[in-house]
Every structure is written in C-alpha cells, then in structure tokens.
CSV table of C-alpha atoms in Angstrom, one decimal:
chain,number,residue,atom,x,y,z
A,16,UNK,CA,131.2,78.7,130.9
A,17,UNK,CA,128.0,78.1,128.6
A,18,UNK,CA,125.2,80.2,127.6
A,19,UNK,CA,122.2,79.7,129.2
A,20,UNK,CA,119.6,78.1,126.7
A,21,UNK,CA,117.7,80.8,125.6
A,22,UNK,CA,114.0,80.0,126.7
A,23,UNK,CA,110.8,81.2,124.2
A,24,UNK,CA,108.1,83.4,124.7
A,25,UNK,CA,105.3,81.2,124.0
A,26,UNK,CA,105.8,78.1,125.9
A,27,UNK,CA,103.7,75.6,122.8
A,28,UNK,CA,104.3,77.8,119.3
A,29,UNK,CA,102.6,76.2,116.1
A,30,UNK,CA,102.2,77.4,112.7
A,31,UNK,CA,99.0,77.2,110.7
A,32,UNK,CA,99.1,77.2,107.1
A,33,UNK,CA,95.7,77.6,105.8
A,34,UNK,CA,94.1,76.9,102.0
A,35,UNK,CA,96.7,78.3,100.6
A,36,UNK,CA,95.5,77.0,97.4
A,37,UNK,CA,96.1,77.6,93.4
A,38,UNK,CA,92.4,78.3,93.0
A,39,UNK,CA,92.4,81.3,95.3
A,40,UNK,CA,95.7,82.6,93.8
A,41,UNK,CA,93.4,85.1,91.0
A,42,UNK,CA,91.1,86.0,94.4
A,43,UNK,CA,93.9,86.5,96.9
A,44,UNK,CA,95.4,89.7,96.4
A,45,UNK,CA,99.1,90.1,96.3
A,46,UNK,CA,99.2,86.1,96.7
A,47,UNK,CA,102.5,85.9,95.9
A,48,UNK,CA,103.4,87.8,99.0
A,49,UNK,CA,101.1,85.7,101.3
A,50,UNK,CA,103.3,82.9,99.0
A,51,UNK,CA,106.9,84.7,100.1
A,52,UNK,CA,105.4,85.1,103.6
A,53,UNK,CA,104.3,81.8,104.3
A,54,UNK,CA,108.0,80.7,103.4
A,55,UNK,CA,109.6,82.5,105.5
A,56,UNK,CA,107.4,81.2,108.2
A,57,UNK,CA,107.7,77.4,107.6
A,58,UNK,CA,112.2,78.0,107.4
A,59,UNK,CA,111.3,79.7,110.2
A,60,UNK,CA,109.5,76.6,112.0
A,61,UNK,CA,111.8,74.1,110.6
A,62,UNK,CA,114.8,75.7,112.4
A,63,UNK,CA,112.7,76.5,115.2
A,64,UNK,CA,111.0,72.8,115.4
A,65,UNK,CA,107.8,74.4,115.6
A,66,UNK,CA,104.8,72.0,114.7
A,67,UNK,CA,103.0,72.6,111.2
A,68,UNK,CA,99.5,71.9,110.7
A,69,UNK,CA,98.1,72.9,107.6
A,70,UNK,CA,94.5,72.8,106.0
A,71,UNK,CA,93.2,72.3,102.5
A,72,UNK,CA,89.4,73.9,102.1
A,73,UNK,CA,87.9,71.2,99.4
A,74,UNK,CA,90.7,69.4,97.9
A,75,UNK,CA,89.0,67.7,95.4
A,76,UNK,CA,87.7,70.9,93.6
A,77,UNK,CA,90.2,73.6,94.8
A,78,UNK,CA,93.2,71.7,94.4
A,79,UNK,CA,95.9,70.6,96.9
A,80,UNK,CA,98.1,73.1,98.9
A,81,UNK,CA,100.2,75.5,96.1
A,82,UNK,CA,103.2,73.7,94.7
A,83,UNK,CA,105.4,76.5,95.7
A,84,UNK,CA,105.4,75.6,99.7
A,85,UNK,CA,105.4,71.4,98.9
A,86,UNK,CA,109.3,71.3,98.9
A,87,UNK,CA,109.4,73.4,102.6
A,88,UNK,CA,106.5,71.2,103.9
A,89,UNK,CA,108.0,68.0,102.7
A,90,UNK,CA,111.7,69.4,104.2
A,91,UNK,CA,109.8,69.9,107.5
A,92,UNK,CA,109.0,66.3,107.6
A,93,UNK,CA,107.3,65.4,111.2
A,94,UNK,CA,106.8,68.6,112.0
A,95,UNK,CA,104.1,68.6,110.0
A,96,UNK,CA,101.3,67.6,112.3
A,97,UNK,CA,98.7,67.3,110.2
A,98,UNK,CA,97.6,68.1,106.6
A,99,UNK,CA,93.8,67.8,106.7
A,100,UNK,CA,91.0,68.6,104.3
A,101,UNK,CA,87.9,70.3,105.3
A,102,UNK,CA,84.5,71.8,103.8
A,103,UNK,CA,83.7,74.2,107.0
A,104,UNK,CA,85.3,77.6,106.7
A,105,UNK,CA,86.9,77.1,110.2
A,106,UNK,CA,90.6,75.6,110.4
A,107,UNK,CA,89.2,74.2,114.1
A,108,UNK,CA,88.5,70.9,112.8
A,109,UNK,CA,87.7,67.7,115.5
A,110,UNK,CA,90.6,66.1,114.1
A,111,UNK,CA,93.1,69.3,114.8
A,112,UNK,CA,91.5,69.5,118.2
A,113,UNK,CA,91.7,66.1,119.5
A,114,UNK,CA,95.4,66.1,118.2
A,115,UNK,CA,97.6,65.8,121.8
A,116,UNK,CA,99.9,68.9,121.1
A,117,UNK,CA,96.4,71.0,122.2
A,118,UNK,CA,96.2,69.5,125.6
A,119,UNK,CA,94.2,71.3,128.2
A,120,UNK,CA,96.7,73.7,129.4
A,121,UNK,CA,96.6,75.1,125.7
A,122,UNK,CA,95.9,78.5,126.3
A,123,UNK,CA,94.3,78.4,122.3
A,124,UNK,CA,91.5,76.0,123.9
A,125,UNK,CA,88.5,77.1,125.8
A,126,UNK,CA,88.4,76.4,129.3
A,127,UNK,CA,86.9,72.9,130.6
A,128,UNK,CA,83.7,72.9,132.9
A,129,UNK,CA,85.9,72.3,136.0
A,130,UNK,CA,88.6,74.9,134.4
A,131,UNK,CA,85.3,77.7,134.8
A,132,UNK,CA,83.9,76.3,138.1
A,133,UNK,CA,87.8,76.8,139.4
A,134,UNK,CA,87.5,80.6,138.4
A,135,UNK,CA,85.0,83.2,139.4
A,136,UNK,CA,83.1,84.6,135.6
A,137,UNK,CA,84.5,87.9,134.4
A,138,UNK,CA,82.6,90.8,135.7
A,139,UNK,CA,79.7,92.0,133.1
A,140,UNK,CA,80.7,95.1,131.6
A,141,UNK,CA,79.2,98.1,132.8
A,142,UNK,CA,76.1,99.3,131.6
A,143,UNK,CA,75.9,102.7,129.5
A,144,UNK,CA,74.1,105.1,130.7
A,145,UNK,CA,72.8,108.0,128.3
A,146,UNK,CA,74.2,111.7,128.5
A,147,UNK,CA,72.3,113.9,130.4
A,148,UNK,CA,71.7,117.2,128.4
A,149,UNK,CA,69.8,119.9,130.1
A,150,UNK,CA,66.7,121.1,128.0
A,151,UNK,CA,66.8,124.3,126.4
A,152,UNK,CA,63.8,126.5,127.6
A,153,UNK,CA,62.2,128.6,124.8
C-alpha cells in the first residue's frame, strides 16, 4: 500500500526574493545572513517547485541581484517567474500582478468589486469611549 501524497498547507506557495543587491550589502545589517537565509529558501523552493519571483530596485545604479544567489536562481530554472527591475519601493509591480500564477482566488490579491458586493463589509470597530472618573470634591 502507498502513502498518501502529503498535501501543503498553503494551497499556491511562492518565494519573493527582493533587492537583494551588492549595494545594500554595507547598509543591510548582518547581510550575509539575509545572504545564508535567502539560500536556504530558494533549495528550499527548488525541491519544493515553488515559483520564484524576484525584484531588482534600480538595476542600472545598484547593480543586479548579489552573485552569491545567481548559481541557485539559474539551478531553479523555470521556476523563476520573473526577475523584474523596478524604481517604486513596492515589490507589487503591474507586471508581477497581471502574471497568471495571482489569479483571483489568490488570497495575496484584494478582493474584486463583485468579490465585495458577494460579502457583507466587516463591521466598524467599536467606538472608544473615555473612562469615567468620579470628581474629587474639595
């Protein structure tokens, strides 16, 4: 008898690597870490075949992503989604968004016109209301 396939947590997993750039390596601290990290994370994806997308902040004057996670990238091959460059300081890009792995079920997108009219609004929170203290009489 087999064992069943093991099924994941999160039903669409992706990895987002993020200006990891030689530049920011003297600003970053303990970069080498966030260096060591980020490599355990992309073998981790690569076994897992979990997408990749990863984002450059100003290629031309900060440099491309460091050299030290080019070998795992390249190794992860079409897993890589997308390697894009950008000048905003969000990784939400129109070109990461429109890619189809963020359909509209993704839970990571905000929810479509029809999506809200289908569900009631959250309830406001409730409004706070100041202490009462008693006044002191002299």
């Amino acid at each position: 008898m087999t064992a069943p396939t093991p099924e994941r947590r999160f039903k669409n997993p992706a990895v987002f690597v993020c200006d990891i750039q030689e530049k920011f390596r003297p600003t970053i601290h303990e970069f080498d870490k966030v260096i060591l990290t980020t490599r355990k994370l992309l073998l981790a994806a690569t076994s897992l075949s979990i997408p990749i997308f990863v984002t450059t902040q100003n290629r031309a004057r900060l440099g491309d992503t460091v050299a030290e996670l080019k070998p795992l990238l390249a190794s992860a091959g079409p897993l890589v989604k997308a390697d894009l460059d950008k000048t905003r300081f969000s990784m939400w890009l129109p070109a990461l968004a429109a890619h189809p792995f963020f359909s509209s079920s993704s839970p990571l997108l905000p929810a479509t016109p029809q999506q809200q009219q289908e569900s009631p609004p959250p309830d406001p929170p409730p409004q706070r209301q100041k202490p009462k203290h008693p006044r002191k009489s002299s």
